[in-house]
Every structure is written in C-alpha cells, then in structure tokens.
JSON list of C-alpha atoms in Angstrom, two decimals:
[
{"chain": "A", "resi": 254, "resn": "MET", "atom": "CA", "xyz": [68.95, 139.78, 161.12]},
{"chain": "A", "resi": 255, "resn": "ILE", "atom": "CA", "xyz": [70.03, 139.75, 157.48]},
{"chain": "A", "resi": 256, "resn": "ALA", "atom": "CA", "xyz": [73.63, 140.38, 158.52]},
{"chain": "A", "resi": 257, "resn": "ALA", "atom": "CA", "xyz": [73.47, 137.45, 160.94]},
{"chain": "A", "resi": 258, "resn": "LEU", "atom": "CA", "xyz": [72.13, 135.18, 158.18]},
{"chain": "A", "resi": 259, "resn": "LEU", "atom": "CA", "xyz": [74.81, 136.38, 155.77]},
{"chain": "A", "resi": 260, "resn": "ILE", "atom": "CA", "xyz": [77.45, 135.51, 158.36]},
{"chain": "A", "resi": 261, "resn": "LEU", "atom": "CA", "xyz": [75.99, 132.27, 159.71]},
{"chain": "A", "resi": 262, "resn": "PHE", "atom": "CA", "xyz": [75.18, 130.53, 156.40]},
{"chain": "A", "resi": 263, "resn": "PRO", "atom": "CA", "xyz": [78.83, 130.56, 155.25]},
{"chain": "A", "resi": 264, "resn": "VAL", "atom": "CA", "xyz": [79.99, 129.60, 158.75]},
{"chain": "A", "resi": 265, "resn": "VAL", "atom": "CA", "xyz": [77.76, 126.52, 158.69]},
{"chain": "A", "resi": 266, "resn": "GLY", "atom": "CA", "xyz": [79.05, 125.62, 155.24]},
{"chain": "A", "resi": 267, "resn": "VAL", "atom": "CA", "xyz": [82.72, 126.06, 156.15]},
{"chain": "A", "resi": 268, "resn": "VAL", "atom": "CA", "xyz": [82.40, 124.14, 159.42]},
{"chain": "A", "resi": 269, "resn": "ALA", "atom": "CA", "xyz": [80.52, 121.29, 157.74]},
{"chain": "A", "resi": 270, "resn": "TRP", "atom": "CA", "xyz": [83.11, 121.16, 154.94]},
{"chain": "A", "resi": 271, "resn": "ALA", "atom": "CA", "xyz": [86.01, 121.17, 157.43]},
{"chain": "A", "resi": 272, "resn": "PHE", "atom": "CA", "xyz": [84.31, 118.54, 159.59]},
{"chain": "A", "resi": 273, "resn": "PHE", "atom": "CA", "xyz": [84.11, 116.07, 156.73]},
{"chain": "A", "resi": 274, "resn": "ARG", "atom": "CA", "xyz": [87.29, 117.14, 154.92]},
{"chain": "A", "resi": 275, "resn": "PHE", "atom": "CA", "xyz": [89.70, 116.88, 157.84]},
{"chain": "A", "resi": 276, "resn": "ALA", "atom": "CA", "xyz": [88.69, 113.48, 159.16]},
{"chain": "A", "resi": 277, "resn": "PRO", "atom": "CA", "xyz": [91.55, 111.35, 160.55]},
{"chain": "A", "resi": 278, "resn": "ILE", "atom": "CA", "xyz": [93.39, 109.70, 157.68]},
{"chain": "A", "resi": 279, "resn": "HIS", "atom": "CA", "xyz": [94.86, 106.65, 159.40]},
{"chain": "A", "resi": 280, "resn": "ALA", "atom": "CA", "xyz": [91.74, 105.76, 161.37]},
{"chain": "A", "resi": 281, "resn": "ASP", "atom": "CA", "xyz": [89.24, 103.03, 160.61]},
{"chain": "A", "resi": 282, "resn": "ARG", "atom": "CA", "xyz": [86.95, 104.41, 157.90]},
{"chain": "A", "resi": 283, "resn": "LYS", "atom": "CA", "xyz": [83.92, 102.62, 159.27]},
{"chain": "A", "resi": 284, "resn": "ALA", "atom": "CA", "xyz": [84.44, 104.08, 162.75]},
{"chain": "A", "resi": 285, "resn": "VAL", "atom": "CA", "xyz": [84.96, 107.58, 161.36]},
{"chain": "A", "resi": 286, "resn": "ARG", "atom": "CA", "xyz": [81.84, 107.29, 159.19]},
{"chain": "A", "resi": 287, "resn": "ARG", "atom": "CA", "xyz": [79.80, 106.06, 162.17]},
{"chain": "A", "resi": 288, "resn": "PHE", "atom": "CA", "xyz": [81.11, 108.89, 164.37]},
{"chain": "A", "resi": 289, "resn": "ASN", "atom": "CA", "xyz": [80.37, 111.48, 161.67]},
{"chain": "A", "resi": 290, "resn": "LEU", "atom": "CA", "xyz": [76.83, 110.18, 161.19]},
{"chain": "A", "resi": 291, "resn": "LEU", "atom": "CA", "xyz": [76.23, 110.23, 164.94]},
{"chain": "A", "resi": 292, "resn": "SER", "atom": "CA", "xyz": [77.62, 113.78, 165.19]},
{"chain": "A", "resi": 293, "resn": "VAL", "atom": "CA", "xyz": [75.44, 115.11, 162.38]},
{"chain": "A", "resi": 294, "resn": "THR", "atom": "CA", "xyz": [72.41, 113.37, 163.89]},
{"chain": "A", "resi": 295, "resn": "VAL", "atom": "CA", "xyz": [73.07, 114.94, 167.29]},
{"chain": "A", "resi": 296, "resn": "ALA", "atom": "CA", "xyz": [73.57, 118.37, 165.71]},
{"chain": "A", "resi": 297, "resn": "LEU", "atom": "CA", "xyz": [70.31, 118.14, 163.78]},
{"chain": "A", "resi": 298, "resn": "PHE", "atom": "CA", "xyz": [68.45, 116.76, 166.80]},
{"chain": "A", "resi": 299, "resn": "LEU", "atom": "CA", "xyz": [69.65, 119.65, 169.00]},
{"chain": "A", "resi": 300, "resn": "ALA", "atom": "CA", "xyz": [68.75, 122.17, 166.29]},
{"chain": "A", "resi": 301, "resn": "GLY", "atom": "CA", "xyz": [65.29, 120.62, 166.00]},
{"chain": "A", "resi": 302, "resn": "ALA", "atom": "CA", "xyz": [64.88, 120.66, 169.77]},
{"chain": "A", "resi": 303, "resn": "TRP", "atom": "CA", "xyz": [65.82, 124.36, 169.73]},
{"chain": "A", "resi": 304, "resn": "VAL", "atom": "CA", "xyz": [63.16, 125.05, 167.09]},
{"chain": "A", "resi": 305, "resn": "VAL", "atom": "CA", "xyz": [60.46, 123.23, 169.06]},
{"chain": "A", "resi": 306, "resn": "ARG", "atom": "CA", "xyz": [61.49, 124.91, 172.31]},
{"chain": "A", "resi": 307, "resn": "THR", "atom": "CA", "xyz": [61.47, 128.34, 170.68]},
{"chain": "A", "resi": 308, "resn": "TYR", "atom": "CA", "xyz": [58.02, 127.73, 169.22]},
{"chain": "A", "resi": 309, "resn": "LEU", "atom": "CA", "xyz": [56.60, 126.55, 172.54]},
{"chain": "A", "resi": 310, "resn": "VAL", "atom": "CA", "xyz": [58.04, 129.50, 174.43]},
{"chain": "A", "resi": 311, "resn": "MET", "atom": "CA", "xyz": [57.35, 132.26, 171.92]},
{"chain": "A", "resi": 312, "resn": "SER", "atom": "CA", "xyz": [54.04, 131.26, 170.32]},
{"chain": "A", "resi": 313, "resn": "PRO", "atom": "CA", "xyz": [51.79, 132.51, 173.15]},
{"chain": "A", "resi": 314, "resn": "THR", "atom": "CA", "xyz": [53.60, 135.87, 173.41]},
{"chain": "A", "resi": 315, "resn": "VAL", "atom": "CA", "xyz": [53.21, 139.09, 171.46]},
{"chain": "A", "resi": 316, "resn": "ASP", "atom": "CA", "xyz": [56.50, 138.27, 169.71]},
{"chain": "A", "resi": 317, "resn": "SER", "atom": "CA", "xyz": [55.07, 135.10, 168.17]},
{"chain": "A", "resi": 318, "resn": "ALA", "atom": "CA", "xyz": [55.82, 136.30, 164.64]},
{"chain": "A", "resi": 319, "resn": "TRP", "atom": "CA", "xyz": [59.54, 136.22, 165.39]},
{"chain": "A", "resi": 320, "resn": "TRP", "atom": "CA", "xyz": [59.84, 132.58, 166.47]},
{"chain": "A", "resi": 321, "resn": "PRO", "atom": "CA", "xyz": [60.87, 131.33, 163.00]},
{"chain": "A", "resi": 322, "resn": "VAL", "atom": "CA", "xyz": [63.65, 133.90, 162.80]},
{"chain": "A", "resi": 323, "resn": "ILE", "atom": "CA", "xyz": [64.95, 133.12, 166.28]},
{"chain": "A", "resi": 324, "resn": "SER", "atom": "CA", "xyz": [64.70, 129.40, 165.51]},
{"chain": "A", "resi": 325, "resn": "VAL", "atom": "CA", "xyz": [66.74, 129.66, 162.32]},
{"chain": "A", "resi": 326, "resn": "LEU", "atom": "CA", "xyz": [69.39, 131.83, 163.94]},
{"chain": "A", "resi": 327, "resn": "GLY", "atom": "CA", "xyz": [69.67, 129.44, 166.88]},
{"chain": "A", "resi": 328, "resn": "ALA", "atom": "CA", "xyz": [69.88, 126.39, 164.63]},
{"chain": "A", "resi": 329, "resn": "LEU", "atom": "CA", "xyz": [72.56, 128.10, 162.54]},
{"chain": "A", "resi": 330, "resn": "LEU", "atom": "CA", "xyz": [74.56, 128.59, 165.74]},
{"chain": "A", "resi": 331, "resn": "ILE", "atom": "CA", "xyz": [73.97, 125.12, 167.16]},
{"chain": "A", "resi": 332, "resn": "VAL", "atom": "CA", "xyz": [74.97, 123.07, 164.11]},
{"chain": "A", "resi": 333, "resn": "PRO", "atom": "CA", "xyz": [78.51, 124.47, 163.65]},
{"chain": "A", "resi": 334, "resn": "LEU", "atom": "CA", "xyz": [79.15, 124.45, 167.40]},
{"chain": "A", "resi": 335, "resn": "VAL", "atom": "CA", "xyz": [78.19, 120.79, 167.70]},
{"chain": "A", "resi": 336, "resn": "LEU", "atom": "CA", "xyz": [80.17, 119.82, 164.60]},
{"chain": "A", "resi": 337, "resn": "GLY", "atom": "CA", "xyz": [83.20, 121.76, 165.82]},
{"chain": "A", "resi": 338, "resn": "LEU", "atom": "CA", "xyz": [83.09, 120.09, 169.22]},
{"chain": "A", "resi": 339, "resn": "ALA", "atom": "CA", "xyz": [82.56, 116.72, 167.54]},
{"chain": "A", "resi": 340, "resn": "ALA", "atom": "CA", "xyz": [85.63, 117.29, 165.35]},
{"chain": "A", "resi": 341, "resn": "ILE", "atom": "CA", "xyz": [87.73, 117.95, 168.44]},
{"chain": "A", "resi": 342, "resn": "LEU", "atom": "CA", "xyz": [86.26, 114.94, 170.21]},
{"chain": "A", "resi": 343, "resn": "ARG", "atom": "CA", "xyz": [86.72, 112.78, 167.10]},
{"chain": "A", "resi": 344, "resn": "LYS", "atom": "CA", "xyz": [90.42, 113.52, 167.13]},
{"chain": "A", "resi": 345, "resn": "PHE", "atom": "CA", "xyz": [90.78, 112.17, 170.64]},
{"chain": "A", "resi": 346, "resn": "VAL", "atom": "CA", "xyz": [88.29, 109.28, 170.46]},
{"chain": "A", "resi": 347, "resn": "ILE", "atom": "CA", "xyz": [89.01, 107.84, 167.01]},
{"chain": "A", "resi": 348, "resn": "VAL", "atom": "CA", "xyz": [92.76, 108.45, 166.93]},
{"chain": "A", "resi": 349, "resn": "ARG", "atom": "CA", "xyz": [93.31, 107.10, 170.45]},
{"chain": "A", "resi": 350, "resn": "ARG", "atom": "CA", "xyz": [91.17, 104.06, 169.79]},
{"chain": "A", "resi": 351, "resn": "GLY", "atom": "CA", "xyz": [93.06, 103.41, 166.57]},
{"chain": "A", "resi": 352, "resn": "SER", "atom": "CA", "xyz": [96.46, 103.81, 168.22]},
{"chain": "A", "resi": 353, "resn": "GLU", "atom": "CA", "xyz": [95.47, 101.46, 171.06]},
{"chain": "A", "resi": 354, "resn": "VAL", "atom": "CA", "xyz": [94.39, 98.80, 168.55]},
{"chain": "A", "resi": 355, "resn": "SER", "atom": "CA", "xyz": [97.61, 99.16, 166.54]},
{"chain": "A", "resi": 356, "resn": "ARG", "atom": "CA", "xyz": [99.77, 98.70, 169.67]},
{"chain": "A", "resi": 357, "resn": "GLN", "atom": "CA", "xyz": [98.25, 95.34, 170.49]}
]
C-alpha cells in the first residue's frame, strides 16, 4: 500500500503538470481553458463517485476499515487516466476545431 502511494502520488503530479503544460499553443485560449476545466471536473467527479461507491460496497463488510485506502488508491488511478485521455482528446477536438475555423 505504501509503495502504491509512493508511486501514484508522483504519477498524479506529473500527469497533471503535463496536462496543463502541453496544451495546444495555437488554439483559442478560452476554448482550451474551458476544456481543461471540464476535464478536471470530470476527473474529480469520477474520483468522488469511486469513493462513494467504495464506501457503499465495503462499509457493511468485515473489510470496512479498508475502504478509505481502496478509495484513495482508486482515485489516484482515476485522475491521471482521465486527464491523460482528456489530453489526447483535447489534441483532436481543440486543434481540429481551430484548424476548421482558420480555413474559413
């Protein structure tokens, strides 16, 4: 568990840094900011949903003491995955939309 936390905390930090650092340069700043805010909101919402789901499933069992640990580990996996997928999607959505506007 400690090893997983020691690995996942830096992974979340690096993915979050890369997500904001490598935003498209020639795209509309407002659109990129809106997309980034939406992506972070979705990531946090899914992490929160995972925490609630884990609590509801694990609280009535004999393993109820472990639900916070499982919740944190799951949230630390969900956030970088969502941000990574959003970065890939942002490249196609924002850049294509910007190139279509510039052609007209």
